[in-house]
Amino acid sequence: MTESSLPVITLDGPGGVGKGTVGQRLAQRLGWHYLDSGAIYRALAWGAEKADIDLSDTQALVSLAKKLPLRFAPDPGDVCRVIYQDTDVTGQVRTESCGRSASRIAAIPEVRAALLDRQRAFRQPPGLVADGRDMGTTVFPDANLKVFLLADPRVRAERRVRQLNDKGINAIMADVLQEIRKRDEQDATRRASPLLPAEDAIELDTTSLSIDEVLNRILELYRKKTDRPASGR
Ligand code: C5P
C-alpha cells in the first residue's frame, strides 16, 4: 500500500467543537494513528516564545518549524502528551495565550508550508485520523472521509471552560466566549488556508450531540462511504 492510499479521516472545524476528544476516540476505535495539528502550531508558538523569536519574524519561525523538536506521547487518558525537547509541555501549550499566538503564526503562509511534510508524515499504516482547520482542504485533500464539525459558539465556550477547569486551569465563560469568537474570525478570514469546509466535506453540527453520538455518526459515515466495517482491526 503506498502512503497516499492509506486511509485518512479528516476532522476540521473551529476551536472547542470537540475535534480533539472525538478524534482521539475515533483513532482508538479504528486502531489508527492520530494527528492533533493544532498542537503543532501551539508547540511552535511556545518554542518561539522560549527562543525569544518575535512572532512576526517569518524567517526565524520557518527555520524553527523545520526542525521543531516536538513529539507526541500516548497517554492512558484522553489527551496525548506534547513533548518539546524532552519536556512535557502539554499544559503550557493548551493555555489560551498559547492558542492566541498559535493562531497568529498560523496565518503566515510560509509557516504553514514549512509544517506540511511533518503533518503528512503521520499518514502511517493502518490509517490516520487528523484534526485541525485545513486537514481536508490542504494537508490531506485525498482523504477518504472529510468531516467539518460545527457547534454554537456558546456551547463551544462551555465545553472549553469545562475542559480547562478539569485540568485545574481557571477560566471565565465570558472571556472564553470572546476568545473563541475572536479566534474564529481570525482563522476564517486569513488568506492562507482559512477555516473552511472542503467542497467534499460533510458538515456535522454537534451543538446538541454527545461525544458518543458524534463518534457513532462519523463511524457510520465512514462505513457508508467506504462500504467497509467501521473497524480497522
Ligand atoms: O485546534 P487548536 O485550538 O489547538 O489550534 C490552535 C490554533 O492553531 C488555531 O486557532 C488555528 O489558528 C491554528 N491551526 C491552524 N491549522 C490547523 C490547526 C490549528 O491554523 N490545522
CSV table of C-alpha atoms and ligand atoms in Angstrom, one decimal:
chain,number,residue,atom,x,y,z
A,1,MET,CA,0.0,0.0,0.0
A,2,THR,CA,1.5,3.4,-1.0
A,3,GLU,CA,1.5,6.2,1.6
A,4,SER,CA,-1.1,8.1,-0.3
A,5,SER,CA,-3.5,5.1,-0.5
A,6,LEU,CA,-3.5,4.7,3.3
A,7,PRO,CA,-6.9,5.7,4.7
A,8,VAL,CA,-7.4,9.1,6.3
A,9,ILE,CA,-10.4,10.7,8.1
A,10,THR,CA,-10.1,14.4,8.5
A,11,LEU,CA,-11.9,16.4,11.2
A,12,ASP,CA,-11.9,20.1,10.7
A,13,GLY,CA,-13.7,22.9,12.5
A,14,PRO,CA,-13.4,25.8,14.9
A,15,GLY,CA,-12.0,25.7,18.4
A,16,GLY,CA,-13.9,24.0,21.2
A,17,VAL,CA,-16.0,22.0,18.8
A,18,GLY,CA,-14.8,18.6,20.2
A,19,LYS,CA,-12.4,17.7,17.4
A,20,GLY,CA,-9.7,16.6,19.8
A,21,THR,CA,-11.8,14.3,22.0
A,22,VAL,CA,-13.7,12.9,19.1
A,23,GLY,CA,-10.5,12.5,17.0
A,24,GLN,CA,-8.6,10.6,19.7
A,25,ARG,CA,-11.5,8.3,20.4
A,26,LEU,CA,-12.1,7.7,16.8
A,27,ALA,CA,-8.5,6.8,16.3
A,28,GLN,CA,-8.6,4.4,19.3
A,29,ARG,CA,-11.8,2.7,17.9
A,30,LEU,CA,-10.2,2.2,14.5
A,31,GLY,CA,-6.7,1.4,15.8
A,32,TRP,CA,-5.3,4.2,13.7
A,33,HIS,CA,-2.8,7.0,14.3
A,34,TYR,CA,-4.0,10.4,15.4
A,35,LEU,CA,-2.7,13.8,14.4
A,36,ASP,CA,-3.6,16.9,16.6
A,37,SER,CA,-2.3,19.5,14.1
A,38,GLY,CA,-3.3,22.4,16.4
A,39,ALA,CA,-0.8,21.1,18.9
A,40,ILE,CA,2.0,21.5,16.3
A,41,TYR,CA,1.1,25.2,15.8
A,42,ARG,CA,0.8,25.6,19.6
A,43,ALA,CA,4.2,23.9,20.1
A,44,LEU,CA,5.8,26.1,17.5
A,45,ALA,CA,4.3,29.3,19.2
A,46,TRP,CA,5.6,28.0,22.6
A,47,GLY,CA,9.0,27.2,21.2
A,48,ALA,CA,9.3,30.6,19.5
A,49,GLU,CA,8.5,32.3,22.7
A,50,LYS,CA,11.1,30.3,24.7
A,51,ALA,CA,13.7,31.1,22.0
A,52,ASP,CA,12.8,34.8,22.1
A,53,ILE,CA,11.6,34.8,18.5
A,54,ASP,CA,9.4,37.6,17.5
A,55,LEU,CA,6.0,36.3,16.2
A,56,SER,CA,6.3,38.5,13.1
A,57,ASP,CA,9.8,37.1,12.2
A,58,THR,CA,8.8,34.8,9.4
A,59,GLN,CA,12.3,33.6,8.6
A,60,ALA,CA,13.1,32.6,12.2
A,61,LEU,CA,9.7,30.9,12.6
A,62,VAL,CA,10.1,28.9,9.4
A,63,SER,CA,13.6,27.8,10.5
A,64,LEU,CA,12.3,26.6,13.9
A,65,ALA,CA,9.2,25.0,12.2
A,66,LYS,CA,11.5,22.9,10.0
A,67,LYS,CA,13.5,21.4,13.0
A,68,LEU,CA,10.8,21.6,15.6
A,69,PRO,CA,12.0,19.3,18.5
A,70,LEU,CA,8.4,18.0,19.0
A,71,ARG,CA,7.0,14.6,19.6
A,72,PHE,CA,3.7,13.2,20.8
A,73,ALA,CA,3.5,10.6,23.5
A,74,PRO,CA,0.5,8.4,24.0
A,75,ASP,CA,-1.4,8.9,27.2
A,76,PRO,CA,-3.7,6.4,29.0
A,77,GLY,CA,-6.3,9.3,29.4
A,78,ASP,CA,-7.8,11.3,26.5
A,79,VAL,CA,-5.0,13.8,26.0
A,80,CYS,CA,-1.9,12.8,24.1
A,81,ARG,CA,1.1,14.4,25.6
A,82,VAL,CA,3.1,17.1,23.8
A,83,ILE,CA,6.8,16.7,24.4
A,84,TYR,CA,9.1,19.5,23.4
A,85,GLN,CA,12.9,18.9,23.7
A,86,ASP,CA,12.2,16.1,26.2
A,87,THR,CA,10.0,18.3,28.3
A,88,ASP,CA,6.3,17.6,28.7
A,89,VAL,CA,4.6,20.9,27.7
A,90,THR,CA,1.0,19.6,27.4
A,91,GLY,CA,-0.4,22.0,29.9
A,92,GLN,CA,1.6,25.0,28.7
A,93,VAL,CA,0.6,24.7,25.1
A,94,ARG,CA,-3.1,24.4,26.0
A,95,THR,CA,-3.4,27.8,27.5
A,96,GLU,CA,-5.5,30.5,25.8
A,97,SER,CA,-2.5,32.7,25.4
A,98,CYS,CA,-0.5,30.0,23.6
A,99,GLY,CA,-3.6,29.4,21.4
A,100,ARG,CA,-3.7,33.1,20.5
A,101,SER,CA,0.0,33.0,19.5
A,102,ALA,CA,-0.6,29.8,17.6
A,103,SER,CA,-3.4,31.4,15.6
A,104,ARG,CA,-1.2,34.4,14.8
A,105,ILE,CA,1.7,32.4,13.4
A,106,ALA,CA,-0.7,30.0,11.7
A,107,ALA,CA,-1.8,32.9,9.5
A,108,ILE,CA,1.7,33.1,7.9
A,109,PRO,CA,1.7,31.1,4.6
A,110,GLU,CA,5.5,30.3,4.9
A,111,VAL,CA,5.0,28.8,8.3
A,112,ARG,CA,2.1,26.6,7.1
A,113,ALA,CA,4.2,25.4,4.2
A,114,ALA,CA,7.1,24.5,6.5
A,115,LEU,CA,4.8,22.3,8.6
A,116,LEU,CA,3.2,20.4,5.7
A,117,ASP,CA,5.6,17.5,5.4
A,118,ARG,CA,5.7,17.0,9.2
A,119,GLN,CA,1.9,16.7,9.2
A,120,ARG,CA,1.8,14.3,6.2
A,121,ALA,CA,4.3,12.1,7.8
A,122,PHE,CA,1.6,11.0,10.3
A,123,ARG,CA,0.0,9.1,7.5
A,124,GLN,CA,1.2,5.6,8.6
A,125,PRO,CA,-0.4,2.1,8.4
A,126,PRO,CA,-3.1,1.2,9.2
A,127,GLY,CA,-4.6,4.7,8.9
A,128,LEU,CA,-4.9,8.2,10.3
A,129,VAL,CA,-7.4,10.5,12.0
A,130,ALA,CA,-6.2,14.1,11.5
A,131,ASP,CA,-7.8,17.0,13.3
A,132,GLY,CA,-7.4,20.7,12.6
A,133,ARG,CA,-8.5,23.6,10.3
A,134,ASP,CA,-7.2,22.6,6.9
A,135,MET,CA,-6.8,18.8,7.1
A,136,GLY,CA,-9.4,18.2,4.4
A,137,THR,CA,-8.6,21.2,2.2
A,138,THR,CA,-4.8,21.4,2.2
A,139,VAL,CA,-3.0,18.7,4.1
A,140,PHE,CA,-4.9,15.6,3.1
A,141,PRO,CA,-7.0,16.6,0.1
A,142,ASP,CA,-7.4,13.0,-0.9
A,143,ALA,CA,-8.8,11.9,2.5
A,144,ASN,CA,-11.4,9.0,2.4
A,145,LEU,CA,-13.8,10.9,4.6
A,146,LYS,CA,-13.8,14.7,5.5
A,147,VAL,CA,-16.0,15.8,8.3
A,148,PHE,CA,-16.4,19.5,9.2
A,149,LEU,CA,-17.7,19.9,12.8
A,150,LEU,CA,-19.7,22.9,13.8
A,151,ALA,CA,-21.3,24.0,17.1
A,152,ASP,CA,-22.9,27.1,18.6
A,153,PRO,CA,-20.1,29.4,20.0
A,154,ARG,CA,-21.8,29.4,23.4
A,155,VAL,CA,-21.7,25.6,23.6
A,156,ARG,CA,-18.1,25.6,22.4
A,157,ALA,CA,-17.2,28.1,25.1
A,158,GLU,CA,-18.9,26.0,27.8
A,159,ARG,CA,-17.1,22.9,26.6
A,160,ARG,CA,-13.7,24.7,26.7
A,161,VAL,CA,-14.4,26.1,30.2
A,162,ARG,CA,-15.2,22.6,31.4
A,163,GLN,CA,-12.1,21.2,29.7
A,164,LEU,CA,-9.8,23.9,31.3
A,165,ASN,CA,-11.4,23.5,34.7
A,166,ASP,CA,-10.8,19.7,34.6
A,167,LYS,CA,-7.2,20.5,34.0
A,168,GLY,CA,-7.1,22.7,37.0
A,169,ILE,CA,-7.0,25.9,34.9
A,170,ASN,CA,-9.3,28.7,36.0
A,171,ALA,CA,-11.5,30.1,33.1
A,172,ILE,CA,-14.3,32.6,32.9
A,173,MET,CA,-17.1,31.9,30.5
A,174,ALA,CA,-17.4,35.5,29.1
A,175,ASP,CA,-13.6,35.6,28.4
A,176,VAL,CA,-13.5,32.2,26.8
A,177,LEU,CA,-16.5,33.1,24.6
A,178,GLN,CA,-14.9,36.3,23.5
A,179,GLU,CA,-11.6,34.5,22.8
A,180,ILE,CA,-13.5,31.8,20.7
A,181,ARG,CA,-15.2,34.5,18.6
A,182,LYS,CA,-12.0,36.4,18.0
A,183,ARG,CA,-10.1,33.2,17.0
A,184,ASP,CA,-13.0,32.1,14.7
A,185,GLU,CA,-12.8,35.4,13.0
A,186,GLN,CA,-9.0,35.3,12.7
A,187,ASP,CA,-8.9,31.7,11.4
A,188,ALA,CA,-11.8,32.2,8.9
A,189,THR,CA,-10.6,35.4,7.4
A,190,ARG,CA,-6.9,34.7,7.0
A,191,ARG,CA,-5.6,34.3,3.4
A,192,ALA,CA,-3.6,31.1,3.9
A,193,SER,CA,-5.7,28.0,4.4
A,194,PRO,CA,-8.7,29.8,6.0
A,195,LEU,CA,-11.0,27.7,8.2
A,196,LEU,CA,-13.5,26.5,5.6
A,197,PRO,CA,-15.1,23.1,4.9
A,198,ALA,CA,-13.6,21.3,1.9
A,199,GLU,CA,-16.0,21.0,-1.0
A,200,ASP,CA,-16.5,17.3,-0.4
A,201,ALA,CA,-16.7,17.6,3.4
A,202,ILE,CA,-19.7,16.5,5.3
A,203,GLU,CA,-20.9,19.1,7.9
A,204,LEU,CA,-21.9,17.8,11.3
A,205,ASP,CA,-23.5,20.1,13.8
A,206,THR,CA,-22.6,18.9,17.3
A,207,THR,CA,-24.4,21.5,19.3
A,208,SER,CA,-26.8,19.0,20.8
A,209,LEU,CA,-24.9,15.8,20.4
A,210,SER,CA,-22.8,13.9,22.9
A,211,ILE,CA,-19.3,12.8,22.1
A,212,ASP,CA,-20.5,9.2,21.6
A,213,GLU,CA,-23.2,10.4,19.2
A,214,VAL,CA,-20.7,12.3,17.2
A,215,LEU,CA,-18.3,9.4,17.2
A,216,ASN,CA,-21.0,6.9,16.0
A,217,ARG,CA,-22.2,9.3,13.3
A,218,ILE,CA,-18.7,9.6,11.9
A,219,LEU,CA,-18.1,5.8,12.1
A,220,GLU,CA,-21.4,5.3,10.2
A,221,LEU,CA,-20.4,7.9,7.6
A,222,TYR,CA,-17.1,6.1,7.1
A,223,ARG,CA,-18.8,2.8,6.8
A,224,LYS,CA,-21.2,4.1,4.2
A,225,LYS,CA,-18.5,6.0,2.2
A,226,THR,CA,-16.1,3.1,2.0
A,227,ASP,CA,-18.5,0.2,2.3
A,228,ARG,CA,-16.2,-1.3,4.9
A,229,PRO,CA,-17.0,-2.3,8.5
A,230,ALA,CA,-16.2,0.7,10.8
A,231,SER,CA,-13.3,-1.0,12.5
A,232,GLY,CA,-9.6,-1.0,11.5
A,233,ARG,CA,-8.7,-4.1,13.5
B,1,C5P,O1,-7.0,23.4,17.4
B,1,C5P,P1,-6.3,24.3,18.3
B,1,C5P,O2,-7.1,25.3,19.0
B,1,C5P,O3,-5.3,23.6,19.1
B,1,C5P,O4,-5.4,25.2,17.3
B,1,C5P,C1,-4.7,26.4,17.7
B,1,C5P,C2,-4.6,27.4,16.5
B,1,C5P,O5,-3.7,26.8,15.5
B,1,C5P,C3,-5.9,27.6,15.8
B,1,C5P,O6,-6.6,28.7,16.3
B,1,C5P,C4,-5.5,27.9,14.4
B,1,C5P,O7,-5.2,29.2,14.2
B,1,C5P,C5,-4.2,27.1,14.2
B,1,C5P,N1,-4.4,25.9,13.4
B,1,C5P,C6,-4.3,26.0,12.1
B,1,C5P,N2,-4.4,24.9,11.3
B,1,C5P,C7,-4.5,23.7,11.8
B,1,C5P,C8,-4.6,23.6,13.2
B,1,C5P,C9,-4.6,24.7,14.0
B,1,C5P,O8,-4.3,27.1,11.5
B,1,C5P,N3,-4.6,22.6,11.0
